[in-house]
Short mmCIF file of C-alpha atoms in Angstrom, two decimals:
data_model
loop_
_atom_site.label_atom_id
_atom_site.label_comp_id
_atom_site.label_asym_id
_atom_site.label_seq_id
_atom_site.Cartn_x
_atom_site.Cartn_y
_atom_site.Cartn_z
CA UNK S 1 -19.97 -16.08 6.51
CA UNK S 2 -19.28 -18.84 4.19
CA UNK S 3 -17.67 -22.05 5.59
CA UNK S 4 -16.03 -23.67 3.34
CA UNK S 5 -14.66 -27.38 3.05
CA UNK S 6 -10.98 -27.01 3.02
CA UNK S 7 -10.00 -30.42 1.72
CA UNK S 8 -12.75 -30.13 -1.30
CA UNK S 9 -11.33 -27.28 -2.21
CA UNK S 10 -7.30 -28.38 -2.08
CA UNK S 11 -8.35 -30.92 -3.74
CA UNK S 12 -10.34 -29.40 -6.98
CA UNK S 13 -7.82 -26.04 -6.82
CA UNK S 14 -5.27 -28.47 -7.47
CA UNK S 15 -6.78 -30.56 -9.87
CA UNK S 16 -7.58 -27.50 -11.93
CA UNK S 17 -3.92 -26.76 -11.96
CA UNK S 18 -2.81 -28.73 -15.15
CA UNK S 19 -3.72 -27.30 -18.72
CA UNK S 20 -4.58 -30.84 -19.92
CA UNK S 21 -6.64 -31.82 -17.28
CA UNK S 22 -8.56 -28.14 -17.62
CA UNK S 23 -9.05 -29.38 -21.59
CA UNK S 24 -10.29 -32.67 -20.25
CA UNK S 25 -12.91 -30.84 -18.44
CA UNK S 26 -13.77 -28.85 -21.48
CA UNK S 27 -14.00 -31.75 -23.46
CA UNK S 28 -16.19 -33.62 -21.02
CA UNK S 29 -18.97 -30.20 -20.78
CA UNK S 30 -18.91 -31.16 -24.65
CA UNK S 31 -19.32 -35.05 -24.82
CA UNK S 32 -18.53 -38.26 -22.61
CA UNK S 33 -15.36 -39.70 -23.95
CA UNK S 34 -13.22 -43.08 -23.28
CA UNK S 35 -9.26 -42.75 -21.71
CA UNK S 36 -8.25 -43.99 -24.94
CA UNK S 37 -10.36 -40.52 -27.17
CA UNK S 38 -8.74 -38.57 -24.60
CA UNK S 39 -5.08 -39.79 -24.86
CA UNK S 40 -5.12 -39.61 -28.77
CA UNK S 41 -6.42 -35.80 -28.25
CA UNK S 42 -4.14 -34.40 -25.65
CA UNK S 43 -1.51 -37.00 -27.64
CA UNK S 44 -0.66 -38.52 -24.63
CA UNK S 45 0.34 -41.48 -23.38
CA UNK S 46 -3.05 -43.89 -21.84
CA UNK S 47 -1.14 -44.18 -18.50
CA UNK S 48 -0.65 -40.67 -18.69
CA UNK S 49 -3.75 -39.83 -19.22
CA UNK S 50 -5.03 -42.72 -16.73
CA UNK S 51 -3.26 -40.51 -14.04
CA UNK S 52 -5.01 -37.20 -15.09
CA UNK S 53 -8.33 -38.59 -15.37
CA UNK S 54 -7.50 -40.19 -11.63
CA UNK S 55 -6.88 -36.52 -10.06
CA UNK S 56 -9.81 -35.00 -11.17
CA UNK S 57 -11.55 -38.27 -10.55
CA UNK S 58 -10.42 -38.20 -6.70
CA UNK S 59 -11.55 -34.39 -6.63
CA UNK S 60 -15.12 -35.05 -7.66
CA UNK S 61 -14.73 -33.49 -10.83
CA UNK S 62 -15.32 -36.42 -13.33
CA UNK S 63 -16.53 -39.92 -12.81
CA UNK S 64 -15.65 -42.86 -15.11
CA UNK S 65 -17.13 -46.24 -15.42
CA UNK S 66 -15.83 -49.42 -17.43
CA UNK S 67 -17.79 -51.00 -20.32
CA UNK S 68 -16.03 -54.26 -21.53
CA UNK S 69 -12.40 -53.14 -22.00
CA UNK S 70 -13.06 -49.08 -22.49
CA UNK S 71 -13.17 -46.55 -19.41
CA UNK S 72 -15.71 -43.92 -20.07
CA UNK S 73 -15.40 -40.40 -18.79
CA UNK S 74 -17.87 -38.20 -17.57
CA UNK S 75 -18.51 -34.72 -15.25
CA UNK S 76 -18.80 -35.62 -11.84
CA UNK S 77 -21.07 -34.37 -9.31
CA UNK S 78 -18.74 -31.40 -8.15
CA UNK S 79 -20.19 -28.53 -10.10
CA UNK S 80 -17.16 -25.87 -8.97
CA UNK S 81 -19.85 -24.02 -6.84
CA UNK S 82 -17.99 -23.42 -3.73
CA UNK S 83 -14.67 -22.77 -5.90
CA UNK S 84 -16.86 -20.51 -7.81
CA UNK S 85 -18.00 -18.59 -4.35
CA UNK S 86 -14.60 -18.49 -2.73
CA UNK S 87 -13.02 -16.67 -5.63
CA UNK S 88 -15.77 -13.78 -5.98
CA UNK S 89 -15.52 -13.37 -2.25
CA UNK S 90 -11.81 -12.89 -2.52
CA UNK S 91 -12.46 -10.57 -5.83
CA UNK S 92 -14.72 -8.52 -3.52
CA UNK S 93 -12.17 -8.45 -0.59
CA UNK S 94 -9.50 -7.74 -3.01
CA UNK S 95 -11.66 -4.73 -4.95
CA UNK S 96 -12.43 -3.25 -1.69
CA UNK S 97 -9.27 -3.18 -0.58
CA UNK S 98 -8.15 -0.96 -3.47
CA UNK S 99 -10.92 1.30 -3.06
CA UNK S 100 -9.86 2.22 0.57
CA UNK S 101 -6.02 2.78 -0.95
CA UNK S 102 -8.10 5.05 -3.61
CA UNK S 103 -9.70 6.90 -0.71
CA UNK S 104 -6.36 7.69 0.85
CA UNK S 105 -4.63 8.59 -2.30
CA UNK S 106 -7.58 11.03 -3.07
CA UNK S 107 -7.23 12.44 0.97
CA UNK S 108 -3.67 13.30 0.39
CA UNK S 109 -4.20 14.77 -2.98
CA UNK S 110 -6.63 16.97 -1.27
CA UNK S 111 -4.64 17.93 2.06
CA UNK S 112 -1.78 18.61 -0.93
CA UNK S 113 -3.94 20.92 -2.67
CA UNK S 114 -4.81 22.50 0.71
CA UNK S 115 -1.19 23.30 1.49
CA UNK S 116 -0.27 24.75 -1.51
CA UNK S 117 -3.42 27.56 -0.93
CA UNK S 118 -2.27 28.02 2.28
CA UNK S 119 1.49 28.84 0.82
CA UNK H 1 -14.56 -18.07 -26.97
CA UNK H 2 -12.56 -16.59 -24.02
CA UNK H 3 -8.81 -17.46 -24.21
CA UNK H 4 -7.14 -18.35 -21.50
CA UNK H 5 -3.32 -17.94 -20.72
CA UNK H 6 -2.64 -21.47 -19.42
CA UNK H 7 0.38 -20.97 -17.27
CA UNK H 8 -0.71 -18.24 -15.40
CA UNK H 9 -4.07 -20.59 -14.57
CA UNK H 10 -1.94 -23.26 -13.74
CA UNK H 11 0.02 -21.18 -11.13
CA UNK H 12 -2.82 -19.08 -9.82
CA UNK H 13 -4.97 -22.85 -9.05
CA UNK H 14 -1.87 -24.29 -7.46
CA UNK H 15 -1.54 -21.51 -5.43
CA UNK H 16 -4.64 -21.82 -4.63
CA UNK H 17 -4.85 -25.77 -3.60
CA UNK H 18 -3.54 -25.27 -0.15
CA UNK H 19 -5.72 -23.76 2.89
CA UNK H 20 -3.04 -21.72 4.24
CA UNK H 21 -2.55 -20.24 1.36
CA UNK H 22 -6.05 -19.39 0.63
CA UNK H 23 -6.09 -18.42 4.79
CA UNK H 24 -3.31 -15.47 3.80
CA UNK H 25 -4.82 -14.05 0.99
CA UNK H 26 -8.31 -13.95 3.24
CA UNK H 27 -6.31 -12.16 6.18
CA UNK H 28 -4.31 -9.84 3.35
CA UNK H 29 -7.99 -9.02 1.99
CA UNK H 30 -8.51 -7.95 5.60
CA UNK H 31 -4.79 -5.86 6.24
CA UNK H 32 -1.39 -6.14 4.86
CA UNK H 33 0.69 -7.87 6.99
CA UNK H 34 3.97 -9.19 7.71
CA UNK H 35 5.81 -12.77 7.12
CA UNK H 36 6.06 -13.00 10.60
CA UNK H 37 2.79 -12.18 11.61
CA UNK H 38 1.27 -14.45 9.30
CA UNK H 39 3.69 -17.25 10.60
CA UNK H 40 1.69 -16.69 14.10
CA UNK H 41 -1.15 -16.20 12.75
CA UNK H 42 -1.25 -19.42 10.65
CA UNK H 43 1.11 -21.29 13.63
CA UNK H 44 4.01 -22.67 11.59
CA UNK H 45 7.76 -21.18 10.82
CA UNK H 46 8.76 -18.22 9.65
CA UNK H 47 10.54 -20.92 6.61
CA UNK H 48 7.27 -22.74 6.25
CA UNK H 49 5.47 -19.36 5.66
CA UNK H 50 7.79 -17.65 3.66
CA UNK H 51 7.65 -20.45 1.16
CA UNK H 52 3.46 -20.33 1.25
CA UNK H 53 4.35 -16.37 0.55
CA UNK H 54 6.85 -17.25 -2.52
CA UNK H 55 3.90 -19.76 -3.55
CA UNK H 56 1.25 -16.91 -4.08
CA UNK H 57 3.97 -14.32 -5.08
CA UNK H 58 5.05 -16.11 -8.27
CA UNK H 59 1.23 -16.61 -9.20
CA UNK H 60 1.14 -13.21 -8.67
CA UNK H 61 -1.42 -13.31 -6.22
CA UNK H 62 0.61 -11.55 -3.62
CA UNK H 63 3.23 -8.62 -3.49
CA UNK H 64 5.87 -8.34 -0.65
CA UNK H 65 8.47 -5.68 0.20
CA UNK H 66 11.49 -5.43 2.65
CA UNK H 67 11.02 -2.76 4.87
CA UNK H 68 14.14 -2.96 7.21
CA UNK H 69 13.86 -6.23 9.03
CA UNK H 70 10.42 -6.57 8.08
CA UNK H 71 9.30 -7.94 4.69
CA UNK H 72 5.24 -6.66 4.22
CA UNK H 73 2.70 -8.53 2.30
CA UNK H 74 -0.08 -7.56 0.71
CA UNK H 75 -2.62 -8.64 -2.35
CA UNK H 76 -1.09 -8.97 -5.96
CA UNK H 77 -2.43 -7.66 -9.17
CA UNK H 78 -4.06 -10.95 -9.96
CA UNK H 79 -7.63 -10.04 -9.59
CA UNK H 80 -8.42 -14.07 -10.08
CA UNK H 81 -10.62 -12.55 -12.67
CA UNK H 82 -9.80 -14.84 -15.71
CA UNK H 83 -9.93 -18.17 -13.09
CA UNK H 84 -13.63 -17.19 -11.92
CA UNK H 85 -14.15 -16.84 -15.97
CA UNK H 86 -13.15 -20.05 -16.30
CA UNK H 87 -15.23 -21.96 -13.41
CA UNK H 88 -18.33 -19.69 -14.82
CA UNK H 89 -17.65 -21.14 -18.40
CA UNK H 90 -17.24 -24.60 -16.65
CA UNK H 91 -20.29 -24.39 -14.95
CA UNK H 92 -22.72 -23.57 -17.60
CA UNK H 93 -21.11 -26.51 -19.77
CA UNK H 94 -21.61 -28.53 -16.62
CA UNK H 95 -25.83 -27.46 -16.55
CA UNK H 96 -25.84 -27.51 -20.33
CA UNK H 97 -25.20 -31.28 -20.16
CA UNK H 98 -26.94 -32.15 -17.18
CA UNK H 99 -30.01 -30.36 -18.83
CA UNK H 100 -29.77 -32.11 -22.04
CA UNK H 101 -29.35 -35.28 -19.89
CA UNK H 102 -32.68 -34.47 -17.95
CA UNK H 103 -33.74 -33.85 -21.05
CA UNK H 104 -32.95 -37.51 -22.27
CA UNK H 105 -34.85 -38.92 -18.99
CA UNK H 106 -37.89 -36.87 -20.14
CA UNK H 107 -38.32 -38.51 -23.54
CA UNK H 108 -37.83 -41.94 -22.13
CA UNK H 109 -40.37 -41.24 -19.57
CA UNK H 110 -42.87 -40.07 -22.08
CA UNK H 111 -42.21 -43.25 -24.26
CA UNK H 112 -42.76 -45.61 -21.39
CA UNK H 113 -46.14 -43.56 -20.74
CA UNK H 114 -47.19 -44.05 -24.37
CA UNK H 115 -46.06 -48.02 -24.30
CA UNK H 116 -47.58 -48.27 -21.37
CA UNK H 117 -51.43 -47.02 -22.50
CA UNK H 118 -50.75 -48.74 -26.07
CA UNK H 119 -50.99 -52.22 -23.70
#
């Protein structure tokens, strides 16, 4: 069984939880970019984005690094892998589930049919 | 391009960002079960759990249903299907760049070589 590392994955979950800072991400997997490109694209404020760019900076998922007076962005080391392998687990749990409520829903459709020969 | 329905991302990762939260949906992958047997299970209030429940019911990631006294839980619709889409996406931009970054490191290494033998 997978053990995973419950306060990694609080921590990315919920930085994942904001559209912009999802775009940020998207826009980082494209090309490194400075607070100040990403504030004038999400049209946001710099200390708003500032406080974005901190979350997923605390979760691993971007680093930054200041040159002179601009803060560059960049994906961090956190690649989403456990994320990643928590969800399909759950997806598996969750599809087997529904084929054992399948099975019984096909047993009863059978004992019906049963019963009505017998009538 | 895939495209994604932001809100229903944003609730399904929040849900997500808590370990007793994820801990529920593991045990209702296992059996349905109700609030107060997950309170046990998980230690912590009947309140405290019904709130984690209303959490992962509004992302749609559980379902719940008075029966009596007794209000059962068990897995939602959301098949987490679009949020493992979008860490897979994430991931391959994540390689893509880290490739084209080794890739980077490769030329430089091979310049250095040829300096190094025009001396």
């Amino acid at each position: 069984m997978v053990k995973f590392e419950q306060a990694g994955l609080d921590a990315s979950f919920a930085a994942l939880s904001d559209a912009t800072r999802r775009g940020v991400l998207e826009q980082l997997g494209r090309s490194d970019a400075s607070i100040t490109d990403l504030a004038e694209k999400f049209q946001m404020t710099l200390a708003g984005m500032m406080k974005h760019v901190g979350v997923l900076e605390q979760a691993g998922l971007v680093t930054t690094e200041k040159v002179g007076r601009v803060r560059n962005c960049k994906l961090g080391a956190r690649t989403l892998e456990e994320e990643a392998a928590w969800l399909d687990r759950h997806r598996q749990l969750w599809a087997s589930r529904f084929d054992a409520l399948d099975e019984v829903v096909e047993q009863l459709k059978r004992k019906e049919k049963n019963n009505g020969r017998k009538k």
